XYZ file of C-alpha atoms in Angstrom:
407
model
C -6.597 28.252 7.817
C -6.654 25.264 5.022
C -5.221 21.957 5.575
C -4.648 19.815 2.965
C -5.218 16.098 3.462
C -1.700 16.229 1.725
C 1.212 17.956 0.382
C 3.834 16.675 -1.695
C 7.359 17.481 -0.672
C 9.583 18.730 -3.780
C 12.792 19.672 -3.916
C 14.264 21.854 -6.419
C 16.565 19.146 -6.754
C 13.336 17.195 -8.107
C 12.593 20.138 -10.002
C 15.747 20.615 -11.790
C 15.799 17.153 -12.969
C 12.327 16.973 -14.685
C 13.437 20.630 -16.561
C 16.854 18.177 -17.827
C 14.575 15.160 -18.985
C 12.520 17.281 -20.880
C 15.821 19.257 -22.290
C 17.107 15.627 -23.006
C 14.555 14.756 -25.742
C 14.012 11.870 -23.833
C 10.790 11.506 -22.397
C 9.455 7.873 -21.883
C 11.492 4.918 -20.637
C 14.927 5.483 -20.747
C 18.281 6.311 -18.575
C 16.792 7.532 -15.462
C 14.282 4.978 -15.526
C 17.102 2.414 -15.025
C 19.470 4.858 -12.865
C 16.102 4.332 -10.347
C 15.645 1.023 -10.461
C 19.268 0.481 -9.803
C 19.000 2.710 -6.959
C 15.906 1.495 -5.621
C 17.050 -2.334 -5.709
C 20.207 -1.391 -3.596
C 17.668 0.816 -1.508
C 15.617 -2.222 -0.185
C 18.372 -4.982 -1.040
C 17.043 -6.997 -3.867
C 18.432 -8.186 -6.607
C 16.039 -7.378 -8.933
C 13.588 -3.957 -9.327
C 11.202 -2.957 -12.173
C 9.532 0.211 -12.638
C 5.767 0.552 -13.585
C 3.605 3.215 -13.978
C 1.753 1.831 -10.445
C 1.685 -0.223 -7.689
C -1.505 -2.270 -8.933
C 0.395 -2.573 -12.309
C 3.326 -3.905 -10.267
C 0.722 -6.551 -8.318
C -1.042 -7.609 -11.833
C 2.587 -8.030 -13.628
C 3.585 -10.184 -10.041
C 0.565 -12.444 -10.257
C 0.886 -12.902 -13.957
C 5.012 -13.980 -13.765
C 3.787 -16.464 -10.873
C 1.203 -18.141 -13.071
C -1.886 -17.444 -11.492
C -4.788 -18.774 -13.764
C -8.994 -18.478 -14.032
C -10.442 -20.402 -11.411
C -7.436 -20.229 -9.114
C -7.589 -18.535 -5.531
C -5.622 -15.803 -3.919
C -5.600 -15.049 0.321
C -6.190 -11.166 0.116
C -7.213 -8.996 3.222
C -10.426 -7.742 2.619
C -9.363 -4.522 4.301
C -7.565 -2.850 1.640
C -7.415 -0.528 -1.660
C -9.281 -1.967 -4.460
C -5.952 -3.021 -6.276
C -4.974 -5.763 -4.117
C -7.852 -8.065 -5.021
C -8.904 -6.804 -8.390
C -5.370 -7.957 -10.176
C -6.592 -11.462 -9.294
C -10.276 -10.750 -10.736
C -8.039 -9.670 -14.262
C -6.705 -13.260 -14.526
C -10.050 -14.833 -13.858
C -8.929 -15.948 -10.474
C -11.076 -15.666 -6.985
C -9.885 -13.366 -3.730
C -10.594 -15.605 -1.085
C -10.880 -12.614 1.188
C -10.022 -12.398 4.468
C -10.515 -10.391 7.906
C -8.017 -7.869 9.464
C -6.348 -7.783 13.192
C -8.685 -5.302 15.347
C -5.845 -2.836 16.649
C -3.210 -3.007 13.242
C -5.478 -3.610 10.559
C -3.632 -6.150 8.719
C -4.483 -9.369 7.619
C -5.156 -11.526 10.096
C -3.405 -15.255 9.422
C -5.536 -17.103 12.105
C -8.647 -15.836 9.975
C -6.923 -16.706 6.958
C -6.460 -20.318 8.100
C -9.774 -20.443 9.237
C -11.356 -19.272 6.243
C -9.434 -22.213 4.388
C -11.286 -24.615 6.324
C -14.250 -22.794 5.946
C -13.849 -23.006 1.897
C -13.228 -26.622 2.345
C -16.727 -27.174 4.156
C -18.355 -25.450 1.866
C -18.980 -22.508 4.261
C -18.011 -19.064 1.573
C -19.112 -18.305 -1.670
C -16.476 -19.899 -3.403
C -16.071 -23.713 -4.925
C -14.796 -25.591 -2.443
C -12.890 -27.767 -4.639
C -11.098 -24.325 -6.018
C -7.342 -24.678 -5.940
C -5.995 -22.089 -3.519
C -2.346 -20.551 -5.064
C -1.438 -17.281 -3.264
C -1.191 -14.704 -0.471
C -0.794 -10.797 -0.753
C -0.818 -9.240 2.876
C -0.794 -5.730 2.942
C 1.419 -3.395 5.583
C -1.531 -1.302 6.441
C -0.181 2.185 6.569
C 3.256 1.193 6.427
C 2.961 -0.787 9.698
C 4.600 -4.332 8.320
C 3.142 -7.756 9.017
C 5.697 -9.989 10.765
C 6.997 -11.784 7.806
C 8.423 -14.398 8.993
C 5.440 -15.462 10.070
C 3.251 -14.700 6.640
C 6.460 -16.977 5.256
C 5.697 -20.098 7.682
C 1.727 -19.737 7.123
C 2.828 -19.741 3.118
C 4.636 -23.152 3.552
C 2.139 -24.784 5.173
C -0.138 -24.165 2.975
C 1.785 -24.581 -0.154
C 1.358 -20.809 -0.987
C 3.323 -18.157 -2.990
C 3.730 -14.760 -1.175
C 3.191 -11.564 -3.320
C 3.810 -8.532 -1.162
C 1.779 -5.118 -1.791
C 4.122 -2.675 0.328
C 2.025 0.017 -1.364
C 2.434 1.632 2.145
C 5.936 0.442 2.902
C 8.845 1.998 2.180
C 10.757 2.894 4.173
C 9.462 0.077 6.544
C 10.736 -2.513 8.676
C 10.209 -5.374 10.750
C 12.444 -7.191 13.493
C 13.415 -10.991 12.864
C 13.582 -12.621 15.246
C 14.276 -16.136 13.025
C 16.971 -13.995 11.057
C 18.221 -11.315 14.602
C 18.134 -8.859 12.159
C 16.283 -5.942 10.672
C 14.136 -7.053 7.755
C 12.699 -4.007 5.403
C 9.868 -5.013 3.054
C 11.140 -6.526 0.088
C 14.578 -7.576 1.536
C 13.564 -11.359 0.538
C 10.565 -10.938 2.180
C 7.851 -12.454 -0.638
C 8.180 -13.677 -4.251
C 7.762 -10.610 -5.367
C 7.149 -7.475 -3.096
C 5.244 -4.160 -4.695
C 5.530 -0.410 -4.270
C 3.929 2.472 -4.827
C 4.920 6.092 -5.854
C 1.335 7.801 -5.704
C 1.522 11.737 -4.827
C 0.394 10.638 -1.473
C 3.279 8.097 -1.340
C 5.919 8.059 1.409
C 8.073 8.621 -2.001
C 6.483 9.833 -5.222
C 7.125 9.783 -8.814
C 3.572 11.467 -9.402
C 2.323 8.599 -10.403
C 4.765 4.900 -10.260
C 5.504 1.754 -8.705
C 7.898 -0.599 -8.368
C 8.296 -4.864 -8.279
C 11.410 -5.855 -6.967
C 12.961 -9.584 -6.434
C 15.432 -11.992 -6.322
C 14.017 -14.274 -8.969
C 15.536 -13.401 -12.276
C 12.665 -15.480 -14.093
C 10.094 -13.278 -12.588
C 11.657 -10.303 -12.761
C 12.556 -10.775 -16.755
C 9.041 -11.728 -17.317
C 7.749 -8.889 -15.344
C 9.621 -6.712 -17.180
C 8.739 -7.895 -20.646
C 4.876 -7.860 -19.723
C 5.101 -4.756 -18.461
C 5.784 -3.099 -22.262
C 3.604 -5.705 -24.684
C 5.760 -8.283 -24.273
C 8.319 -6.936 -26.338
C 11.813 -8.941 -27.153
C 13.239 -5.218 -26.495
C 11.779 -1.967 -24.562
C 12.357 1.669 -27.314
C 15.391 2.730 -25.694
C 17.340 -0.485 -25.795
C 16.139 0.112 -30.163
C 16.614 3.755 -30.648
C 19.912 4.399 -28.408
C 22.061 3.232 -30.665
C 23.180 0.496 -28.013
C 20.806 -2.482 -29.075
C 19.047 -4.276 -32.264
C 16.653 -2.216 -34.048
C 14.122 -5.159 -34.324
C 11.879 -6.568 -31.583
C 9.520 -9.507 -31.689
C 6.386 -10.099 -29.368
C 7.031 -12.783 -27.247
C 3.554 -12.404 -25.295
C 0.287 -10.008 -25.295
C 1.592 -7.739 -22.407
C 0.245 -4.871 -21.273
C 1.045 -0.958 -20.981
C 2.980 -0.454 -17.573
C 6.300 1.250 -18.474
C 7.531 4.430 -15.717
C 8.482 7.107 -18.241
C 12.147 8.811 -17.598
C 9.483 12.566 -16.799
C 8.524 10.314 -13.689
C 11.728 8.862 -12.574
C 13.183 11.640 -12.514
C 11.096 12.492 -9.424
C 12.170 9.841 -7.971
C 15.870 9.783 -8.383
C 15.803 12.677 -5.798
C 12.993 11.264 -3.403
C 14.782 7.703 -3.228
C 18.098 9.682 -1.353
C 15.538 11.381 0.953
C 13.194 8.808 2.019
C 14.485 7.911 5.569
C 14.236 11.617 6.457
C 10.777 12.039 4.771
C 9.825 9.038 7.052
C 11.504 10.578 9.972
C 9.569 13.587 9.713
C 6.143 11.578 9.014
C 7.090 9.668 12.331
C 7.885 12.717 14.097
C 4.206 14.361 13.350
C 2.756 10.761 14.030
C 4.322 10.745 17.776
C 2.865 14.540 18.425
C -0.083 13.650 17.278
C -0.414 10.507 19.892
C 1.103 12.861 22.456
C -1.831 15.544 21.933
C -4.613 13.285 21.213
C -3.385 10.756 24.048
C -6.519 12.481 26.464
C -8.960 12.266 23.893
C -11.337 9.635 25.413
C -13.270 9.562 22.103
C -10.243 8.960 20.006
C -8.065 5.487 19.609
C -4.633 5.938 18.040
C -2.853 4.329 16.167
C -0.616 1.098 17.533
C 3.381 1.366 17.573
C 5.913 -0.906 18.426
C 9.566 -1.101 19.465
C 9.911 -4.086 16.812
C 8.657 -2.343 13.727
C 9.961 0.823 11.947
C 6.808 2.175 11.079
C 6.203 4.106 7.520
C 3.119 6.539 9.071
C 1.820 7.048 5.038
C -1.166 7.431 7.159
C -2.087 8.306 10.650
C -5.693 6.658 11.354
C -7.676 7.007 13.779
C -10.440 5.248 15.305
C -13.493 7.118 16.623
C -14.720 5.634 20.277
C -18.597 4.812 19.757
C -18.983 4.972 23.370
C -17.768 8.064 24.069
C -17.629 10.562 20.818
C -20.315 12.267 20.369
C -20.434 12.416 16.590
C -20.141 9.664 15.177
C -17.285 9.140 12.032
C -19.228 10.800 9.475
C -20.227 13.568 11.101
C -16.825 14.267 12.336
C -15.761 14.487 8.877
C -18.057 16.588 7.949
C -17.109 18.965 10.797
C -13.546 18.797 10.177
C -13.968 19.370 6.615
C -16.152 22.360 7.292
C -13.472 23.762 9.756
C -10.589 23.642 6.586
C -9.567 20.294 7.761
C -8.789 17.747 4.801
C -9.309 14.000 6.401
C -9.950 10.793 4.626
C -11.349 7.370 4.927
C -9.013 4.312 4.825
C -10.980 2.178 3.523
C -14.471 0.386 3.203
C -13.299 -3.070 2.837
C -13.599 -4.976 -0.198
C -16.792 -7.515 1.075
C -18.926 -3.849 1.294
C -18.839 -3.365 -2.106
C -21.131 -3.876 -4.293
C -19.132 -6.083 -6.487
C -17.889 -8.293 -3.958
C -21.346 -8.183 -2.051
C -23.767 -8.382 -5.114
C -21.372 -10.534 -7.659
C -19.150 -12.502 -5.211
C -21.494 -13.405 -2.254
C -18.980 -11.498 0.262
C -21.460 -10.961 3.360
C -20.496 -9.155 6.879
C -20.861 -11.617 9.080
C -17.734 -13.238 6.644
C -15.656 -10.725 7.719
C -16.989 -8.928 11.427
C -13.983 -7.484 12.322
C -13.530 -4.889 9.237
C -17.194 -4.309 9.066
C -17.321 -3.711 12.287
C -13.658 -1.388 12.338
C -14.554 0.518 9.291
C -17.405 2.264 10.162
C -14.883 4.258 13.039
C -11.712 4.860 11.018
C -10.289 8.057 9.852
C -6.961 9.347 8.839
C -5.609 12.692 10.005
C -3.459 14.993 7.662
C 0.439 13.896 7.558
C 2.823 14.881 5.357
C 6.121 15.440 5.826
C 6.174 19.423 4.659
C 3.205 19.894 7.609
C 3.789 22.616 9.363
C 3.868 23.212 13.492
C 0.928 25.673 12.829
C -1.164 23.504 10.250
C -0.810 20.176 12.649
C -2.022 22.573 15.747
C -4.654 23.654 13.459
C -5.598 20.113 12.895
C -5.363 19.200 16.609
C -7.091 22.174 17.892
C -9.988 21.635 15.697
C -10.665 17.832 16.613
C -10.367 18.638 20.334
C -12.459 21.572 20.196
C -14.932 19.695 18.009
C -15.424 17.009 20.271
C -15.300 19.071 23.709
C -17.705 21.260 22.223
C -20.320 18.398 21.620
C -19.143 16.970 24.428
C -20.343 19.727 26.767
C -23.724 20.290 24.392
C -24.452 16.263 24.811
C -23.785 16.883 28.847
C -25.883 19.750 28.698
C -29.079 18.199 27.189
């Protein structure tokens, strides 16, 4: 057996709609771009949602409409996907990066206040007279930061909040300041982004989404987001607005065509029971792999309504016998499909060789990354591809368990 370190789940309801799009003669932005932004806001209960053709388009069109400028500095956890940081680098600001919580991976705010003293005593590799703007936590995996509490660090500090929910949707978060359910980007951040990769918890192929309640950000995210146009093609060529258009600032190239959102017309109805069915696979998973004593699993909690776009594990140093790459390399070679999530940003050479981002900055991620790695979930996985999956890590392990005891 083969299993895939993913699957998308399509519909023929999915499929159906594409075949229409391309029988409209409408292909780019258009109609069922806005029938899913329309659904989408009402989906997460903004005012406000714009459709890109990504997630790190959605970030760089956020920190643009906020005002972020060369020389300026942006909180960002180092442990994340290259996007989060690099959409400050395209403004010519600085990631002032910070470590993750051992047992969630998310940011960590007591770091984060720590490494703004440590910038003001002159302690990182960045000017310590460098005007620090923003924040952009991250809900590793699609378990969400508390909020609330990203929101009070933010005000002390004089920060805006961008959110990258890349991982986060359908997610959620108890409030305790609000006694309520809070999902990410229910007023949660300035601006709050999404992705729609094909690995997505919802997927348009390729997509994202910014939503908000700020109508000055979201207009100027949407103009920037198609060369700064005065008006997008099908607002000239429907018949329904002015034929002429004037550039009102050098935006970029970030429009979702209609082909796209038509995928995601019919995954936006289904996402709570495409999370459902992630979650379910998530809890077997912990129940089968709760004896494994070389395997830590992943946290839950009663106060979070967890995503599960991945399921990582950690490998147990002290008691695996192979080590994380050599456990990939097994599973891989057994027709298991697994993945790494992620090398943080400092280990790069970029940040390492042109920033000055060293280890000892950041222990905790160096020191978590080197274990992690994510299982197959998706929620089209079978009973008999997740047994697969299971079987093979236990067997793995017990087998070079009993070699190691042998020797």
């Amino acid at each position: 057996m083969e299993v895939p370190f993913f699957r998308p789940s399509i519909t023929e309801a999915e499929i159906e709609e594409v075949i229409a799009c391309l029988r409209s003669g409408w292909l780019t932005t258009g109609p069922r771009v806005r029938q899913f932004e329309t659904a989408f806001a009402q989906a997460v209960g903004t005012q406000y949602a714009v459709a890109v053709n990504s997630c790190t388009a959605a970030l760089h069109l956020a920190v643009e409409a906020l005002g972020l400028r060369p020389g300026q500095v942006v909180l960002v956890p180092t442990y994340t996907f290259a996007a989060t940081a690099e959409v400050v680098r395209y403004l010519g600001a600085i990631p002032l990066l910070v470590d993750c919580d051992p047992l969630t991976f998310n940011l960590d705010l007591n770091d984060a206040a720590a490494k703004l003293r440590h910038l003001r005593e002159g302690k990182l590799p960045i000017d310590r007279r460098a005007e620090v703007v923003g924040i952009i936590p991250v809900h590793v995996a699609g378990l969400m930061l508390d909020m609330d509490e990203v929101d009070d660090f933010a005000r002390q500090y004089g920060l805006w909040v961008v959110e990258d929910g890349a991982h986060a949707f359908p997610a959620a978060y108890w409030s305790i300041r609000l006694g309520r359910w809070r999902r990410a980007g229910q007023q949660t951040a300035a601006v709050t982004c999404f992705s729609f990769y094909a690995n997505k918890t919802i997927t348009t192929g390729e997509g994202g989404m910014a939503v908000t309640d700020n109508p000055n950000l979201a207009n100027r995210i949407r103009q920037m987001s198609l060369h700064g146009l005065s008006q997008d093609a099908w607002g000239r060529y429907n018949g329904n607005g002015p034929w002429d258009y004037q550039i009102l600032a050098p935006g970029y190239k970030y429009n979702l065509t209609d082909l796209a959102a038509a995928i995601g017309i019919h995954q936006l109805p289904r996402a709570e029971e495409l999370r459902k069915r992630r979650e379910s696979l998530a809890y077997r998973y912990r129940e089968e792999l709760a004896g494994l004593e070389a395997v830590e699993l992943p946290p839950t909690a009663p106060d979070r309504v967890h995503a599960w776009h991945l399921f990582i594990i950690r490998i147990n140093p002290g008691k695996s016998p192979l080590n994380r790459n050599e456990l990939i390399a097994a599973l891989r070679r057994s027709g298991v499909g697994c993945s790494v999530h992620w090398r943080p940003l400092h280990l790069h050479p970029y940040y390492r060789d042109k920033l000055g981002w060293q280890p000892e900055h950041l222990p905790v991620a160096t020191a978590v990354w080197e274990r992690v790695l994510s299982l197959p979930l998706y929620p089209d996985m079978t009973p008999e591809e997740q047994d697969f999956v299971i079987s093979r890590l236990r067997s793995l392990l017990a087998t070079q368990s009993s070699l190691r005891a042998a020797a």
